[in-house]
Tab-separated table of C-alpha atoms in Angstrom:
chain	number	residue	atom	x	y	z
A	1	MET	CA	110.030	-40.235	53.175
A	2	LEU	CA	109.155	-42.341	50.042
A	3	SER	CA	110.498	-41.788	46.264
A	4	LEU	CA	107.744	-40.638	43.634
A	5	ASP	CA	108.547	-43.603	41.752
A	6	GLU	CA	107.977	-45.931	44.629
A	7	VAL	CA	104.526	-43.876	45.474
A	8	LEU	CA	103.598	-44.019	41.754
A	9	MET	CA	104.319	-47.980	41.563
A	10	ARG	CA	101.744	-48.099	44.720
A	11	MET	CA	98.820	-45.995	43.116
A	12	LEU	CA	98.970	-47.612	39.636
A	13	ALA	CA	99.194	-50.839	40.646
A	14	VAL	CA	95.892	-49.933	42.452
A	15	ALA	CA	94.579	-47.871	39.700
A	16	ARG	CA	95.054	-50.302	36.944
A	17	GLU	CA	92.952	-53.007	39.015
A	18	ARG	CA	89.728	-50.523	38.535
A	19	VAL	CA	90.087	-49.765	34.880
A	20	ILE	CA	86.463	-48.268	34.029
A	21	ALA	CA	84.476	-50.882	32.421
A	22	GLU	CA	81.934	-48.643	31.118
A	23	VAL	CA	82.904	-48.066	26.963
A	24	GLU	CA	80.594	-46.083	24.488
A	25	LYS	CA	80.659	-45.576	20.791
A	26	VAL	CA	81.042	-42.007	19.331
A	27	ASP	CA	81.582	-40.514	16.014
A	28	THR	CA	85.338	-39.940	15.484
A	29	PHE	CA	84.866	-36.330	14.774
A	30	ASP	CA	84.090	-36.497	18.737
A	31	ALA	CA	86.468	-38.490	20.018
A	32	LEU	CA	89.339	-36.149	20.773
A	33	GLY	CA	91.160	-36.788	24.100
A	34	ARG	CA	89.303	-40.201	24.725
A	35	VAL	CA	91.041	-43.399	25.273
A	36	LEU	CA	90.227	-46.304	22.678
A	37	ALA	CA	88.125	-49.659	24.722
A	38	ARG	CA	88.865	-51.335	21.124
A	39	GLY	CA	91.996	-51.356	18.566
A	40	VAL	CA	91.162	-49.876	15.088
A	41	VAL	CA	91.761	-52.669	12.314
A	42	SER	CA	92.053	-50.976	8.936
A	43	ALA	CA	89.465	-53.002	6.093
A	44	LEU	CA	91.522	-51.528	3.452
A	45	ASP	CA	94.770	-50.761	1.931
A	46	VAL	CA	96.175	-47.038	2.035
A	47	PRO	CA	96.626	-45.740	-0.041
A	48	PRO	CA	93.882	-48.063	-2.063
A	49	ALA	CA	95.725	-47.861	-5.231
A	50	ASP	CA	99.424	-46.794	-6.690
A	51	ASN	CA	98.898	-42.477	-6.937
A	52	THR	CA	100.870	-39.857	-7.682
A	53	SER	CA	102.649	-37.592	-5.045
A	54	MET	CA	103.176	-34.806	-7.627
A	55	ASP	CA	101.360	-32.440	-10.126
A	56	GLY	CA	102.943	-33.481	-13.375
A	57	TYR	CA	103.177	-36.199	-16.129
A	58	ALA	CA	102.818	-40.056	-15.759
A	59	MET	CA	104.605	-42.288	-18.210
A	60	ARG	CA	106.319	-45.451	-18.626
A	61	ALA	CA	110.295	-44.706	-18.130
A	62	ALA	CA	111.017	-47.189	-20.983
A	63	ASP	CA	109.572	-44.444	-23.364
A	64	LEU	CA	112.025	-41.802	-22.277
A	65	PRO	CA	115.847	-42.861	-23.478
A	66	ARG	CA	116.730	-39.230	-23.338
A	67	ALA	CA	115.815	-35.887	-21.947
A	68	GLY	CA	113.786	-33.914	-24.247
A	69	THR	CA	111.545	-36.382	-25.310
A	70	VAL	CA	108.584	-35.505	-26.512
A	71	LEU	CA	105.106	-37.358	-25.924
A	72	PRO	CA	101.647	-36.677	-26.467
A	73	ILE	CA	99.008	-36.460	-24.027
A	74	SER	CA	96.450	-39.252	-24.315
A	75	GLN	CA	94.470	-38.120	-20.761
A	76	ARG	CA	94.068	-35.528	-18.004
A	77	LEU	CA	93.883	-37.351	-14.671
A	78	PRO	CA	92.460	-35.154	-11.455
A	79	ALA	CA	92.283	-36.793	-8.218
A	80	GLY	CA	89.376	-38.942	-7.888
A	81	VAL	CA	89.056	-39.875	-11.569
A	82	VAL	CA	90.025	-43.276	-12.740
A	83	GLY	CA	91.328	-43.169	-16.083
A	84	ALA	CA	91.978	-45.815	-18.879
A	85	ALA	CA	95.230	-47.892	-19.238
A	86	LEU	CA	97.906	-45.827	-20.567
A	87	GLN	CA	98.867	-46.085	-24.205
A	88	PRO	CA	102.631	-46.656	-24.978
A	89	GLY	CA	104.422	-44.064	-26.075
A	90	THR	CA	102.258	-41.222	-24.390
A	91	ALA	CA	101.969	-39.168	-21.212
A	92	VAL	CA	98.942	-38.801	-18.886
A	93	ARG	CA	98.565	-35.286	-17.383
A	94	ILE	CA	97.825	-35.742	-13.763
A	95	PHE	CA	97.692	-34.011	-10.501
A	96	THR	CA	98.387	-34.686	-7.014
A	97	GLY	CA	96.426	-37.812	-5.507
A	98	ALA	CA	95.116	-38.954	-8.843
A	99	GLN	CA	95.236	-42.920	-9.189
A	100	LEU	CA	98.072	-44.027	-11.398
A	101	PRO	CA	96.685	-45.624	-14.630
A	102	ALA	CA	97.484	-48.825	-15.688
A	103	GLY	CA	101.024	-49.504	-17.791
A	104	ALA	CA	102.037	-46.331	-15.918
A	105	ASP	CA	105.546	-46.517	-13.470
A	106	ALA	CA	107.133	-43.111	-13.324
A	107	VAL	CA	106.018	-39.412	-12.628
A	108	VAL	CA	107.392	-36.613	-13.506
A	109	MET	CA	107.108	-33.056	-11.855
A	110	GLN	CA	105.693	-30.580	-14.056
A	111	GLU	CA	108.407	-28.337	-13.277
A	112	GLN	CA	110.653	-30.556	-15.221
A	113	CYS	CA	108.121	-30.552	-18.135
A	114	GLU	CA	107.367	-28.124	-20.364
A	115	ALA	CA	103.570	-28.705	-21.990
A	116	LEU	CA	103.205	-28.187	-25.944
A	117	PRO	CA	100.128	-26.492	-27.809
A	118	ASP	CA	98.694	-29.280	-30.102
A	119	ALA	CA	99.105	-27.624	-33.409
A	120	ALA	CA	96.092	-29.064	-35.517
A	121	GLY	CA	94.030	-28.271	-32.247
A	122	ALA	CA	92.549	-32.118	-31.988
A	123	GLY	CA	94.081	-33.471	-28.791
A	124	LEU	CA	95.443	-32.396	-25.504
A	125	GLY	CA	98.731	-31.473	-27.106
A	126	ALA	CA	102.165	-32.910	-26.096
A	127	VAL	CA	104.477	-32.684	-23.188
A	128	ARG	CA	108.412	-32.216	-23.868
A	129	VAL	CA	109.831	-33.790	-20.722
A	130	ASP	CA	113.576	-32.398	-19.738
A	131	VAL	CA	114.992	-35.394	-17.347
A	132	VAL	CA	115.299	-39.035	-18.025
A	133	PRO	CA	112.928	-40.592	-15.221
A	134	GLN	CA	113.389	-43.460	-13.265
A	135	ALA	CA	110.789	-46.199	-12.595
A	136	GLY	CA	108.732	-45.316	-9.396
A	137	GLN	CA	109.464	-41.939	-8.826
A	138	TRP	CA	107.033	-39.944	-7.471
A	139	ILE	CA	104.473	-42.769	-7.034
A	140	ARG	CA	102.636	-43.698	-3.912
A	141	ARG	CA	102.198	-47.228	-3.732
A	142	ARG	CA	99.015	-48.969	-2.746
A	143	GLY	CA	99.205	-49.847	0.692
A	144	GLU	CA	102.533	-48.468	1.538
A	145	ASP	CA	100.489	-46.256	4.395
A	146	VAL	CA	98.356	-48.923	6.037
A	147	GLN	CA	97.945	-52.463	4.658
A	148	HIS	CA	94.071	-54.399	5.105
A	149	GLY	CA	93.887	-55.933	8.250
A	150	ALA	CA	96.364	-54.051	10.108
A	151	GLU	CA	95.736	-52.554	13.863
A	152	VAL	CA	96.330	-48.693	13.168
A	153	LEU	CA	95.426	-47.682	16.642
A	154	ALA	CA	95.567	-50.080	19.841
A	155	ALA	CA	93.234	-50.333	23.103
A	156	GLY	CA	94.468	-48.014	25.343
A	157	THR	CA	95.424	-45.341	22.981
A	158	ARG	CA	94.338	-41.474	24.206
A	159	LEU	CA	93.338	-39.988	20.526
A	160	SER	CA	95.391	-37.104	19.640
A	161	PRO	CA	94.245	-35.118	16.486
A	162	GLN	CA	96.586	-37.129	14.145
A	163	ALA	CA	95.193	-40.544	15.481
A	164	LEU	CA	91.413	-39.409	14.591
A	165	GLY	CA	92.887	-38.194	11.104
A	166	LEU	CA	94.367	-42.151	10.920
A	167	ALA	CA	91.488	-43.608	12.237
A	168	ALA	CA	89.354	-41.517	9.338
A	169	SER	CA	91.754	-42.663	6.679
A	170	VAL	CA	91.032	-46.439	6.912
A	171	GLY	CA	87.065	-45.435	7.091
A	172	ALA	CA	86.425	-45.827	11.119
A	173	SER	CA	83.450	-42.972	11.066
A	174	ARG	CA	82.952	-44.192	15.133
A	175	LEU	CA	85.334	-45.191	17.509
A	176	THR	CA	84.592	-47.765	20.652
A	177	VAL	CA	86.244	-45.603	23.646
A	178	ARG	CA	85.953	-45.947	27.648
A	179	ARG	CA	83.415	-43.553	29.523
A	180	ARG	CA	85.010	-40.499	30.540
A	181	PRO	CA	86.221	-40.776	34.427
A	182	ARG	CA	84.113	-38.930	36.688
A	183	VAL	CA	86.194	-36.846	39.561
A	184	ALA	CA	84.757	-35.203	42.819
A	185	LEU	CA	86.582	-32.077	43.220
A	186	PHE	CA	86.408	-29.956	46.641
A	187	SER	CA	88.651	-27.769	48.982
A	188	THR	CA	89.067	-27.637	52.364
A	189	GLY	CA	90.145	-24.271	54.691
A	190	ASP	CA	88.094	-22.009	56.441
A	191	GLU	CA	90.400	-19.318	55.027
A	192	LEU	CA	89.087	-19.909	51.646
A	193	VAL	CA	87.069	-17.639	49.716
A	194	MET	CA	86.045	-17.073	45.907
A	195	PRO	CA	86.865	-14.349	43.560
A	196	GLY	CA	84.394	-11.643	43.809
A	197	GLU	CA	83.518	-12.127	47.790
A	198	SER	CA	85.224	-9.925	50.286
A	199	LEU	CA	88.813	-10.715	51.165
A	200	LYS	CA	88.589	-10.610	55.092
A	201	PRO	CA	91.800	-10.792	57.278
A	202	GLY	CA	93.585	-13.897	56.875
A	203	ALA	CA	91.662	-15.107	54.134
A	204	ILE	CA	92.776	-15.686	50.636
A	205	TYR	CA	91.408	-16.514	47.477
A	206	ASN	CA	90.741	-20.130	46.466
A	207	SER	CA	92.985	-20.531	43.422
A	208	ASN	CA	93.676	-24.418	43.561
A	209	ARG	CA	89.861	-24.900	42.589
A	210	PHE	CA	90.341	-23.184	39.458
A	211	THR	CA	93.563	-24.630	38.838
A	212	LEU	CA	92.606	-28.160	39.555
A	213	ARG	CA	89.101	-28.224	37.957
A	214	GLY	CA	91.187	-26.752	34.766
A	215	LEU	CA	93.783	-29.573	35.082
A	216	LEU	CA	90.643	-32.236	35.115
A	217	GLN	CA	88.999	-30.669	32.129
A	218	ALA	CA	92.282	-30.760	30.174
A	219	ALA	CA	92.313	-34.100	31.134
A	220	GLY	CA	89.165	-35.085	29.687
A	221	CYS	CA	87.252	-35.646	33.124
A	222	ILE	CA	83.770	-34.852	33.797
A	223	VAL	CA	84.266	-32.817	37.054
A	224	GLU	CA	81.759	-32.492	39.645
A	225	ASP	CA	82.496	-29.592	41.836
A	226	LEU	CA	81.733	-29.672	45.536
A	227	GLY	CA	83.282	-26.346	46.718
A	228	ILE	CA	84.602	-25.403	49.769
A	229	VAL	CA	84.328	-27.782	52.562
A	230	PRO	CA	84.360	-26.202	56.134
A	231	ASP	CA	87.570	-27.420	58.395
A	232	ASN	CA	85.470	-29.925	60.759
A	233	LEU	CA	85.287	-33.450	60.617
A	234	PRO	CA	81.731	-34.489	60.074
A	235	ALA	CA	81.213	-31.908	57.172
A	236	THR	CA	84.746	-33.963	55.518
A	237	ARG	CA	83.148	-37.150	56.210
A	238	GLU	CA	79.523	-36.225	54.908
A	239	THR	CA	81.205	-34.475	51.585
A	240	LEU	CA	83.484	-38.151	51.104
A	241	ARG	CA	80.239	-40.022	50.926
A	242	ARG	CA	78.332	-37.675	49.052
A	243	ALA	CA	81.450	-37.638	46.266
A	244	ALA	CA	81.837	-41.287	46.030
A	245	ALA	CA	78.260	-42.222	45.112
A	246	ALA	CA	78.927	-41.520	41.866
A	247	SER	CA	82.631	-40.874	40.888
A	248	ASP	CA	85.787	-42.750	39.871
A	249	LEU	CA	87.935	-40.534	41.874
A	250	ILE	CA	87.767	-37.740	44.446
A	251	LEU	CA	90.477	-35.170	44.452
A	252	THR	CA	90.927	-32.401	47.214
A	253	SER	CA	93.427	-29.848	47.903
A	254	GLY	CA	94.662	-28.683	51.181
A	255	GLY	CA	94.233	-30.652	54.820
A	256	VAL	CA	96.633	-33.349	54.215
A	257	SER	CA	99.405	-32.300	56.759
A	258	VAL	CA	99.286	-33.622	60.576
A	259	GLY	CA	97.423	-30.123	62.054
A	260	GLU	CA	94.760	-30.366	64.248
A	261	GLU	CA	92.549	-28.561	61.417
A	262	ASP	CA	93.711	-30.967	58.848
A	263	HIS	CA	90.820	-33.535	58.878
A	264	ILE	CA	91.251	-35.135	55.493
A	265	LYS	CA	93.107	-38.421	56.503
A	266	PRO	CA	90.955	-39.356	59.426
A	267	ALA	CA	87.753	-38.539	57.557
A	268	VAL	CA	89.015	-40.879	55.025
A	269	LYS	CA	90.394	-43.650	57.139
A	270	ALA	CA	86.639	-43.578	58.306
A	271	GLU	CA	84.816	-43.704	55.289
A	272	GLY	CA	87.466	-46.287	53.373
A	273	TRP	CA	91.017	-46.883	53.641
A	274	LEU	CA	94.071	-44.637	53.216
A	275	GLU	CA	97.682	-44.748	52.553
A	276	ALA	CA	99.223	-41.178	53.729
A	277	TRP	CA	102.685	-40.693	52.524
A	278	GLN	CA	105.737	-38.200	52.860
A	279	VAL	CA	107.203	-38.271	49.237
A	280	ALA	CA	110.345	-36.873	48.701
A	281	MET	CA	109.923	-34.381	45.660
A	282	LYS	CA	109.619	-30.597	46.012
A	283	PRO	CA	107.577	-28.929	45.602
A	284	GLY	CA	105.030	-31.100	47.244
A	285	LYS	CA	105.702	-33.105	50.136
A	286	PRO	CA	102.226	-34.568	51.938
A	287	LEU	CA	100.085	-37.068	49.682
A	288	VAL	CA	96.795	-39.085	50.731
A	289	PHE	CA	96.124	-42.007	48.717
A	290	GLY	CA	93.296	-44.344	49.337
A	291	ALA	CA	89.534	-45.124	49.070
A	292	ILE	CA	86.287	-44.323	49.729
A	293	ARG	CA	83.464	-46.983	50.022
A	294	ARG	CA	80.159	-46.624	48.493
A	295	GLU	CA	77.165	-46.910	50.358
A	296	GLY	CA	76.344	-50.676	51.390
A	297	SER	CA	79.489	-51.460	49.942
A	298	GLN	CA	82.049	-54.208	51.781
A	299	GLY	CA	85.279	-52.597	50.272
A	300	GLU	CA	85.373	-54.404	46.700
A	301	ASN	CA	87.224	-52.551	44.015
A	302	ASP	CA	84.101	-51.760	41.904
A	303	THR	CA	82.284	-50.352	45.073
A	304	GLU	CA	84.782	-47.829	45.878
A	305	ALA	CA	85.887	-44.610	44.637
A	306	LEU	CA	89.630	-43.795	44.361
A	307	PHE	CA	90.591	-41.102	46.800
A	308	MET	CA	93.699	-38.530	46.423
A	309	GLY	CA	94.329	-35.707	48.740
A	310	LEU	CA	97.052	-33.199	47.200
A	311	PRO	CA	98.687	-30.373	49.577
A	312	GLY	CA	97.521	-26.778	49.977
A	313	ASN	CA	100.481	-24.711	48.526
A	314	PRO	CA	99.201	-24.008	44.933
A	315	VAL	CA	102.124	-24.968	42.896
A	316	SER	CA	102.444	-27.796	45.193
A	317	SER	CA	98.894	-28.771	44.328
A	318	PHE	CA	99.762	-28.326	40.599
A	319	VAL	CA	103.090	-30.088	40.624
A	320	THR	CA	101.533	-32.776	42.289
A	321	PHE	CA	98.416	-33.356	40.262
A	322	LEU	CA	100.823	-33.548	36.931
A	323	LEU	CA	102.943	-35.932	38.710
A	324	ALA	CA	101.015	-37.987	40.489
A	325	VAL	CA	97.036	-37.613	39.661
A	326	ALA	CA	97.289	-37.478	35.957
A	327	PRO	CA	99.109	-40.806	35.953
A	328	VAL	CA	96.563	-42.666	37.871
A	329	LEU	CA	93.824	-40.896	35.418
A	330	ARG	CA	95.374	-42.186	32.861
A	331	ALA	CA	95.893	-46.039	34.461
A	332	ILE	CA	91.655	-46.256	35.355
A	333	GLN	CA	90.948	-45.267	31.220
A	334	GLY	CA	93.208	-48.488	30.398
A	335	CYS	CA	95.859	-46.225	28.607
A	336	SER	CA	98.686	-48.243	27.189
A	337	SER	CA	101.438	-45.945	28.906
A	338	ALA	CA	100.597	-43.781	32.261
A	339	THR	CA	104.047	-41.779	32.692
A	340	PRO	CA	105.540	-39.330	30.207
A	341	THR	CA	109.106	-39.718	28.472
A	342	ALA	CA	111.570	-36.741	29.677
A	343	LEU	CA	113.446	-34.571	26.720
A	344	PRO	CA	117.177	-34.031	27.598
A	345	LEU	CA	117.589	-30.476	27.301
A	346	ARG	CA	120.749	-28.057	27.885
A	347	ALA	CA	120.161	-26.202	31.217
A	348	ASP	CA	121.087	-22.352	30.684
A	349	PHE	CA	120.936	-21.659	34.033
A	350	ASP	CA	123.022	-22.674	37.249
A	351	TRP	CA	121.559	-24.906	40.439
A	352	PRO	CA	124.352	-24.585	42.946
A	353	ARG	CA	122.498	-25.826	46.039
A	354	PRO	CA	120.526	-28.616	45.335
A	355	ASP	CA	117.930	-30.484	47.864
A	356	LYS	CA	117.911	-33.570	49.291
A	357	ARG	CA	114.518	-34.192	47.964
A	358	ARG	CA	114.028	-34.887	44.051
A	359	GLU	CA	113.277	-31.391	42.537
A	360	PHE	CA	110.666	-30.048	39.815
A	361	LEU	CA	111.821	-26.667	39.001
A	362	ARG	CA	109.891	-24.450	36.865
A	363	ALA	CA	111.352	-24.067	33.208
A	364	ARG	CA	110.703	-22.994	29.973
A	365	ILE	CA	112.551	-23.369	26.333
A	366	ASN	CA	114.395	-20.241	25.335
A	367	ALA	CA	114.973	-19.182	21.492
A	368	GLN	CA	118.513	-20.812	21.767
A	369	GLY	CA	117.153	-24.324	22.645
A	370	GLY	CA	117.933	-23.969	26.066
A	371	LEU	CA	116.296	-24.114	29.579
A	372	GLU	CA	115.777	-21.127	32.076
A	373	LEU	CA	114.533	-20.800	35.233
A	374	PHE	CA	111.837	-18.961	36.575
A	375	PRO	CA	113.454	-16.704	39.383
A	376	ASN	CA	111.715	-17.530	42.499
A	377	GLN	CA	110.888	-21.357	42.768
A	378	SER	CA	108.488	-21.104	45.909
A	379	SER	CA	105.797	-23.398	46.030
A	380	GLY	CA	103.594	-20.110	46.803
A	381	VAL	CA	104.478	-18.638	43.474
A	382	LEU	CA	101.831	-19.632	41.090
A	383	THR	CA	103.343	-16.896	38.875
A	384	SER	CA	105.927	-19.549	37.750
A	385	ALA	CA	103.608	-22.370	36.455
A	386	VAL	CA	102.259	-19.466	34.213
A	387	TRP	CA	105.442	-18.255	32.783
A	388	ALA	CA	106.679	-21.794	32.557
A	389	ASP	CA	106.207	-24.696	30.108
A	390	GLY	CA	107.230	-27.575	31.557
A	391	LEU	CA	109.537	-28.751	34.745
A	392	VAL	CA	113.010	-29.954	34.887
A	393	ASP	CA	113.357	-32.975	36.740
A	394	LEU	CA	116.321	-32.847	39.019
A	395	PRO	CA	117.670	-35.943	40.871
A	396	SER	CA	118.027	-35.348	44.809
A	397	LEU	CA	121.518	-33.392	45.620
A	398	GLN	CA	122.458	-32.980	42.017
A	399	PRO	CA	123.757	-29.538	41.197
A	400	VAL	CA	123.380	-28.076	37.651
A	401	GLN	CA	126.011	-26.140	36.125
A	402	ARG	CA	125.144	-23.796	32.942
A	403	GLY	CA	125.602	-26.502	29.824
A	404	ASP	CA	124.700	-29.243	31.998
A	405	THR	CA	122.189	-31.711	30.211
A	406	VAL	CA	118.753	-32.144	32.480
A	407	ARG	CA	115.558	-33.899	32.091
A	408	PHE	CA	112.582	-31.796	31.117
A	409	LEU	CA	109.160	-32.601	31.216
A	410	PRO	CA	106.678	-30.518	29.006
A	411	PHE	CA	103.087	-29.600	30.742
A	412	GLY	CA	101.288	-31.108	27.444
A	413	ASP	CA	102.980	-34.468	27.885
A	414	LEU	CA	102.306	-34.698	31.711
A	415	LEU	CA	99.052	-34.310	31.104
A	416	GLY	CA	99.073	-36.664	28.212
A	417	ARG	CA	97.890	-34.192	25.003
């Protein structure tokens, strides 16, 4: 069997040669989850001018030799208003985000001041400052977040909510992103029926179709659902040809083992090329990777659709998607990072009988900040994937005692959110 790392290296090498070439411009409002094809460069400083980070009073620190000094208020500056230069010996009533008036070098928060009425009723009153300010306090300097000409988001960035906010902060109303991946999905198995249909003896409901379709949608793909394909070679080959016509990737579940009714491998081999692996991981072991020729092609990269065949057990299919399919999807979109980073967390469980394969245990973070396991780690128990919020990545033959540090992969990070 091959290691998962070796399999990933082989698949990603192929996928990175097939990065989606088509790009489009989209409104920043609508770019969540998309992958930048071009970096975002700031045309301005952020903030564009020195401003206050507090409601309070702007002044010159030199005008406050001692606590309790009283200064007349010469201006009132809300955010969005540019005031006149500060008159020496006065203070300016200022509100969070307002541009600092020329000549001011400190802001004192309003909680450390007392507003005094204007006895004559002719001005804005005065303020008693109960502290001695330091020059520069509570001031956000021009360009301290972003400087003019800086690249704030690099090509290959998958756009998170905070990345969209950063793009907006430098005035980017539209972003150049890669086209969404187009993925054709189908299941194989004469035993599969859809929810709502009668469940005859020997039949099972097709949970993988729902799980994989949802995972693809969560990964930002455009999904063509081709349904359930009969367990025979001609039907499988015809479906592969149809799927390859307009897809970047074809994804299947089931039919990748070595049984007489497993037709995926011979069908893929007949319509393109494949590598069929036994991967040293649990759950999951059989994995098929290859490509299907589009009609009239000679096998060049731009005339093939990639193919991935996952095992049929529901948890095996789910875990294999997260660990193998999601990185390939990121790679064909040109993502700068294809694989997530594990978190070191405390194991609040014992795992005394490790497997010779690398194990991925369904776990969740408990109220004490440690990890607890779902009690049944069988590859057929889909309940475990709903209960958990990530996977413990356990090397082969490694037992775990309560209190050990283990590697944890949150589901959200595995999907690249």
